[in-house]
Short mmCIF file of C-alpha atoms in Angstrom, two decimals:
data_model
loop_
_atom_site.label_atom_id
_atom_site.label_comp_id
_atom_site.label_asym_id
_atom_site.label_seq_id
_atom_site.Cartn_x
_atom_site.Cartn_y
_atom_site.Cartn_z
CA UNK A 1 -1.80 13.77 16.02
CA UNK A 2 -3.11 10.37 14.29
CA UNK A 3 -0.15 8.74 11.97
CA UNK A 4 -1.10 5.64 10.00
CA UNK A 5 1.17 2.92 9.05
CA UNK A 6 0.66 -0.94 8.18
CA UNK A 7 2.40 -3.56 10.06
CA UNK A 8 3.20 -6.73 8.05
CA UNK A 9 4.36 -9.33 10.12
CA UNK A 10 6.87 -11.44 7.53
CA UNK A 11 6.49 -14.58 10.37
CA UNK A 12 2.96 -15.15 9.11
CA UNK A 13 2.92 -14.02 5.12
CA UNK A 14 2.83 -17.73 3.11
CA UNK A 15 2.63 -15.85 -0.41
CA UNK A 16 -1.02 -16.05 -1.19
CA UNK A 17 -1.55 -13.14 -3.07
CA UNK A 18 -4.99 -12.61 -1.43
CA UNK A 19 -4.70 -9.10 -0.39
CA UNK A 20 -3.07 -8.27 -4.08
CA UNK A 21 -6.36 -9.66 -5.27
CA UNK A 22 -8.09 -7.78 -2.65
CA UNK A 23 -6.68 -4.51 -3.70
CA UNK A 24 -7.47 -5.20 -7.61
CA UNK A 25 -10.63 -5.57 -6.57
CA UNK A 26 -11.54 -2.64 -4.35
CA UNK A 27 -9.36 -0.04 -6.79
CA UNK A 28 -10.28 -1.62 -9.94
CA UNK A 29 -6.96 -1.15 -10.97
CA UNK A 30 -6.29 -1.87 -15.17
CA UNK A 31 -4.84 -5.33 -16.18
CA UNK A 32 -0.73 -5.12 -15.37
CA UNK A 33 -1.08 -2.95 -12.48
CA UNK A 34 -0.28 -3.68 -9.21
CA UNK A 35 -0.99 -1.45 -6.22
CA UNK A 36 0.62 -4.19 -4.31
CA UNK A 37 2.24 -7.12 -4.65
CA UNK A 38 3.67 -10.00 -2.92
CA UNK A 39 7.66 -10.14 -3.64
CA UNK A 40 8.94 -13.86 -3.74
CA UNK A 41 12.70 -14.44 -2.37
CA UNK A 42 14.61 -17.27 -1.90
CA UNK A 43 17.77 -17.63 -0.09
CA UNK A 44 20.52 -19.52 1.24
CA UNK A 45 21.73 -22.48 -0.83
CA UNK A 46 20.66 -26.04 -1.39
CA UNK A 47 20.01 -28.20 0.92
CA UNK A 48 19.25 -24.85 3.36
CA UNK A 49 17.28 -22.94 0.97
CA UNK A 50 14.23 -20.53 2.61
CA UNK A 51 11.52 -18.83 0.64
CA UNK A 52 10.49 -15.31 2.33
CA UNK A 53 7.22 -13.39 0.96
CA UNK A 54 7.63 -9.73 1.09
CA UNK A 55 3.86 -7.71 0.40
CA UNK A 56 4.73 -3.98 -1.07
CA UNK A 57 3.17 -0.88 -1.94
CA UNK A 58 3.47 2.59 -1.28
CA UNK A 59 4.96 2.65 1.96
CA UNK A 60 3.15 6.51 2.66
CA UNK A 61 6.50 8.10 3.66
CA UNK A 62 7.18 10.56 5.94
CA UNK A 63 9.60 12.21 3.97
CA UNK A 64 7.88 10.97 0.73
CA UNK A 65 10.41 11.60 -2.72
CA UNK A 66 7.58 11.68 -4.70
CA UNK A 67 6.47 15.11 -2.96
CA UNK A 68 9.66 16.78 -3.54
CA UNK A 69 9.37 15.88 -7.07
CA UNK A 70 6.33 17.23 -8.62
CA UNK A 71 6.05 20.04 -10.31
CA UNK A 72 1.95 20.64 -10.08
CA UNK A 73 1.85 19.36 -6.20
CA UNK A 74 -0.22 16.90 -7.15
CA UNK A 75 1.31 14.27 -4.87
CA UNK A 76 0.85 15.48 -1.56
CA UNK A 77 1.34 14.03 2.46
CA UNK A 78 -1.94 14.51 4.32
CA UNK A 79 -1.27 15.63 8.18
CA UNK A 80 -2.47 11.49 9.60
CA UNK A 81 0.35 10.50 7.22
CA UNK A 82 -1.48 9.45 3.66
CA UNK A 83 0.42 10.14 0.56
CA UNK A 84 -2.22 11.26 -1.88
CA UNK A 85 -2.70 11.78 -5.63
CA UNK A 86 -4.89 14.36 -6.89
CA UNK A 87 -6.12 13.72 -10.20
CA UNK A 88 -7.17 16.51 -11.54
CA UNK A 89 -3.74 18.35 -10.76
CA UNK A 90 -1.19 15.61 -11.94
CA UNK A 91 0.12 16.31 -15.68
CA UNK A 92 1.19 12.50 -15.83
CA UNK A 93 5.30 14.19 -16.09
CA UNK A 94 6.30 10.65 -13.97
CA UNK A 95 8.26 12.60 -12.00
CA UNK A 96 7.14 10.62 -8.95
CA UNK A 97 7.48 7.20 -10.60
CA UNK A 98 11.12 7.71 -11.40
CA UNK A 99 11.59 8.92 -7.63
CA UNK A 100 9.95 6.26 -5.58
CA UNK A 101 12.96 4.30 -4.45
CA UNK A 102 10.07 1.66 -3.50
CA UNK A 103 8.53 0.96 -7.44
CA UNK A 104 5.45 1.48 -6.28
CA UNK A 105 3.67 4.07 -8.58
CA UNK A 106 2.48 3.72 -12.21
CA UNK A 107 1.06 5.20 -15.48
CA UNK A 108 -1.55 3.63 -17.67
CA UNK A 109 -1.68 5.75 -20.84
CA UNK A 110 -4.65 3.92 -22.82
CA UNK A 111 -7.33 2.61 -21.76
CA UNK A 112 -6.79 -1.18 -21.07
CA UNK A 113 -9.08 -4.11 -20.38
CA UNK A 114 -8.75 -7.74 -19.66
CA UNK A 115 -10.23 -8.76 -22.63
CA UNK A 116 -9.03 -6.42 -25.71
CA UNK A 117 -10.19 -3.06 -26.16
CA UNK A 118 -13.99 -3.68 -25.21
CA UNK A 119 -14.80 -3.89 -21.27
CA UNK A 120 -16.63 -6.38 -19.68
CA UNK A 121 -19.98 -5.09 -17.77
CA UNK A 122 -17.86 -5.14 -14.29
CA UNK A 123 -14.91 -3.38 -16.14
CA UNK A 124 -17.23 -0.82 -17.84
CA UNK A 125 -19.25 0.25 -14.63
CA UNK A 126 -16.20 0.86 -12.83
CA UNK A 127 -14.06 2.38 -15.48
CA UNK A 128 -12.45 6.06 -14.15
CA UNK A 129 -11.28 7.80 -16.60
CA UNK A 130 -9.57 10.31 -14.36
CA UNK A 131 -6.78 7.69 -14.08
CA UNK A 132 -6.14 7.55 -17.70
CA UNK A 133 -2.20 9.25 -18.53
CA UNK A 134 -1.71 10.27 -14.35
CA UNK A 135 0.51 8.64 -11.86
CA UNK A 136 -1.16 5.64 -9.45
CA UNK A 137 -0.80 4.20 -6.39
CA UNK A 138 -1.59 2.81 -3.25
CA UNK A 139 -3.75 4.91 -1.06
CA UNK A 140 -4.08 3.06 1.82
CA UNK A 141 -8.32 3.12 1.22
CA UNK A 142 -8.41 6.36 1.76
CA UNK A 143 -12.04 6.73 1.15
CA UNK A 144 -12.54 4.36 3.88
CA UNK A 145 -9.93 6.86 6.52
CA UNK A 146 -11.94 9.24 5.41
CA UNK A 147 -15.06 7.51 6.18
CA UNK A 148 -13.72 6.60 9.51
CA UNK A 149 -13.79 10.52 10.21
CA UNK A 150 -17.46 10.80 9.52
CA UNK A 151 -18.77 7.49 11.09
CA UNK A 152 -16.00 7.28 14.25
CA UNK A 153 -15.42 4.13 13.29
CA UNK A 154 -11.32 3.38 13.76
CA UNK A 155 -9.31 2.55 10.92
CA UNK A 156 -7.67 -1.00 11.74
CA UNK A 157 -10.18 -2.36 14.14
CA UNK A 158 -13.37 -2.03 12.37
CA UNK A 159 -13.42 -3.47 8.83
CA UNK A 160 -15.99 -1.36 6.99
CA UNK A 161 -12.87 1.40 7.17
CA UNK A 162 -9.80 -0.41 7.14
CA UNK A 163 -7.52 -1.19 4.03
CA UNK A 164 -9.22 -4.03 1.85
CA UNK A 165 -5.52 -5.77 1.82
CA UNK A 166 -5.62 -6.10 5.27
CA UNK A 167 -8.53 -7.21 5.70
CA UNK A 168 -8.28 -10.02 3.39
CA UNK A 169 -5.02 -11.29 4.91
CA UNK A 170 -5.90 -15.13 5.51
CA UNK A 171 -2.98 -15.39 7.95
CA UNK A 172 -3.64 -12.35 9.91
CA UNK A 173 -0.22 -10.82 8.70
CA UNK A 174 -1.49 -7.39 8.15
CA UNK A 175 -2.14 -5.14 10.90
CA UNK A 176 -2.93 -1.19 9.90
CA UNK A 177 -3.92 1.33 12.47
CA UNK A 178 -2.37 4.62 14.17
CA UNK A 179 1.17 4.71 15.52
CA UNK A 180 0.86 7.63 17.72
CA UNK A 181 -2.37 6.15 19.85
CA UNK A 182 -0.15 3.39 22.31
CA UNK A 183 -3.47 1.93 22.34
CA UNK A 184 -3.63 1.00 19.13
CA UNK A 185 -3.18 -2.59 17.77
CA UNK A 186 -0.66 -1.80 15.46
CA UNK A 187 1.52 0.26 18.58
CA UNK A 188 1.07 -2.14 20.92
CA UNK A 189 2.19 -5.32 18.09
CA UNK A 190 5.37 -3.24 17.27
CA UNK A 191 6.36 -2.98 20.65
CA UNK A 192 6.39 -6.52 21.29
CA UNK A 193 8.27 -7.57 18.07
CA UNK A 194 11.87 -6.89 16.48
CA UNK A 195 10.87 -4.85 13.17
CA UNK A 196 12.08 -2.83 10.11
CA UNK A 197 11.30 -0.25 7.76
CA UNK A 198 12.25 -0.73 3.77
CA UNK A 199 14.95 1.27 2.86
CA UNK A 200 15.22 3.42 6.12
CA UNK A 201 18.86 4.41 4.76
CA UNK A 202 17.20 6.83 2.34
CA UNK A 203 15.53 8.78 5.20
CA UNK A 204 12.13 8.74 3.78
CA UNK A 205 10.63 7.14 7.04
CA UNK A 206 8.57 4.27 5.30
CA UNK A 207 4.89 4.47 6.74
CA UNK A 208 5.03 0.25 6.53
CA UNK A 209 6.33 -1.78 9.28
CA UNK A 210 7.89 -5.57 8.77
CA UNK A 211 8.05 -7.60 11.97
CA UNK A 212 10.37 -10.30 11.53
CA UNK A 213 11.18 -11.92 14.91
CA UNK A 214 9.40 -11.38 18.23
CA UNK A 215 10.59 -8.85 20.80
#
């Protein structure tokens, strides 16, 4: 069996945004969405005050709530662990958006551009109407897993089909690959670190791994 999760190792993130920018650009997501995003945190108290940076997205459950939820079964878990959205099946209910415990899906109901109601030639090419008044998300690149199955390239060594977000990371805090190879990089990184899984109380078994001390 083939899993896929991310690893994020918290040690290295310094809260550049890069891979949210990455993502915007592969997805062409519409101006005030987010497929992921970089949470800033700061804690402790002045003079010991810390600043953590915490990336997020659809953490590709195992038990994902968003599943459960809706009514069409539009959202559905692929068998190497991929939450997916199928377009042409969701009724845009938002179901699944009021589910995720993580915030991590979203509805765009109009058409929206970064400069008014008229696209710019970039905006306009890429336009999908498909995604018009259904639920969003991150995907994990799935058209680039899915290329990996055609090409035998491996997802999380070889760029051309790993997530654009990780491979943008500037500090090498991302790591994506498949859980249930012990070969794999992201296997053999979580067995060397202390880690955590958002939310784990819930029992949705978050596919996204944050390493936050070494083993």
């Amino acid at each position: 069996m083939t899993r896929y999760v991310m690893a994020i190792d918290l040690r290295r993130c310094v809260g550049c945004q890069t891979c949210t920018a990455a993502c915007k650009n592969a997805n062409a997501t519409p101006p005030g969405v987010q497929w992921r995003r970089v949470l800033d945190i700061e804690t402790g108290e002045f003079p010991d005050v810390r600043r953590s940076f915490v990336p997020v997205a659809c953490m590709h459950c195992d038990e994902p709530p968003c599943e459960e939820v809706c009514p069409t079964t539009a959202t559905k878990k692929r068998a190497d662990g991929l939450v997916t959205i199928d377009y042409d099946t969701c009724i845009g209910c938002a179901n699944c958006v009021m589910a995720c415990p993580y915030e991590a899906r979203s509805i765009v109901h109009e058409a929206k551009f970064a400069y008014g109601d008229t696209p710019i030639k970039s905006e306009e090419v890429r336009f999908d109407p498909a995604r018009i008044g259904v639920s969003m998300k991150c995907t994990f690149c799935v058209d680039r897993i899915d290329e990996a199955a055609r090409t035998g390239q491996v997802p999380g060594r070889d760029p051309e089909v790993t997530p654009a977000c990780v491979n943008s990371c500037i500090s090498g805090a991302m790591s994506f690959g498949d859980i249930d190879d012990p070969n794999s990089n992201v296997s053999r990184l979580l067995a060397e670190t202390q880690s955590f899984r958002m939310h784990e109380e819930l029992g949705t078994g978050p596919g996204v791994y944050y390493i936050w001390d070494k083993g």
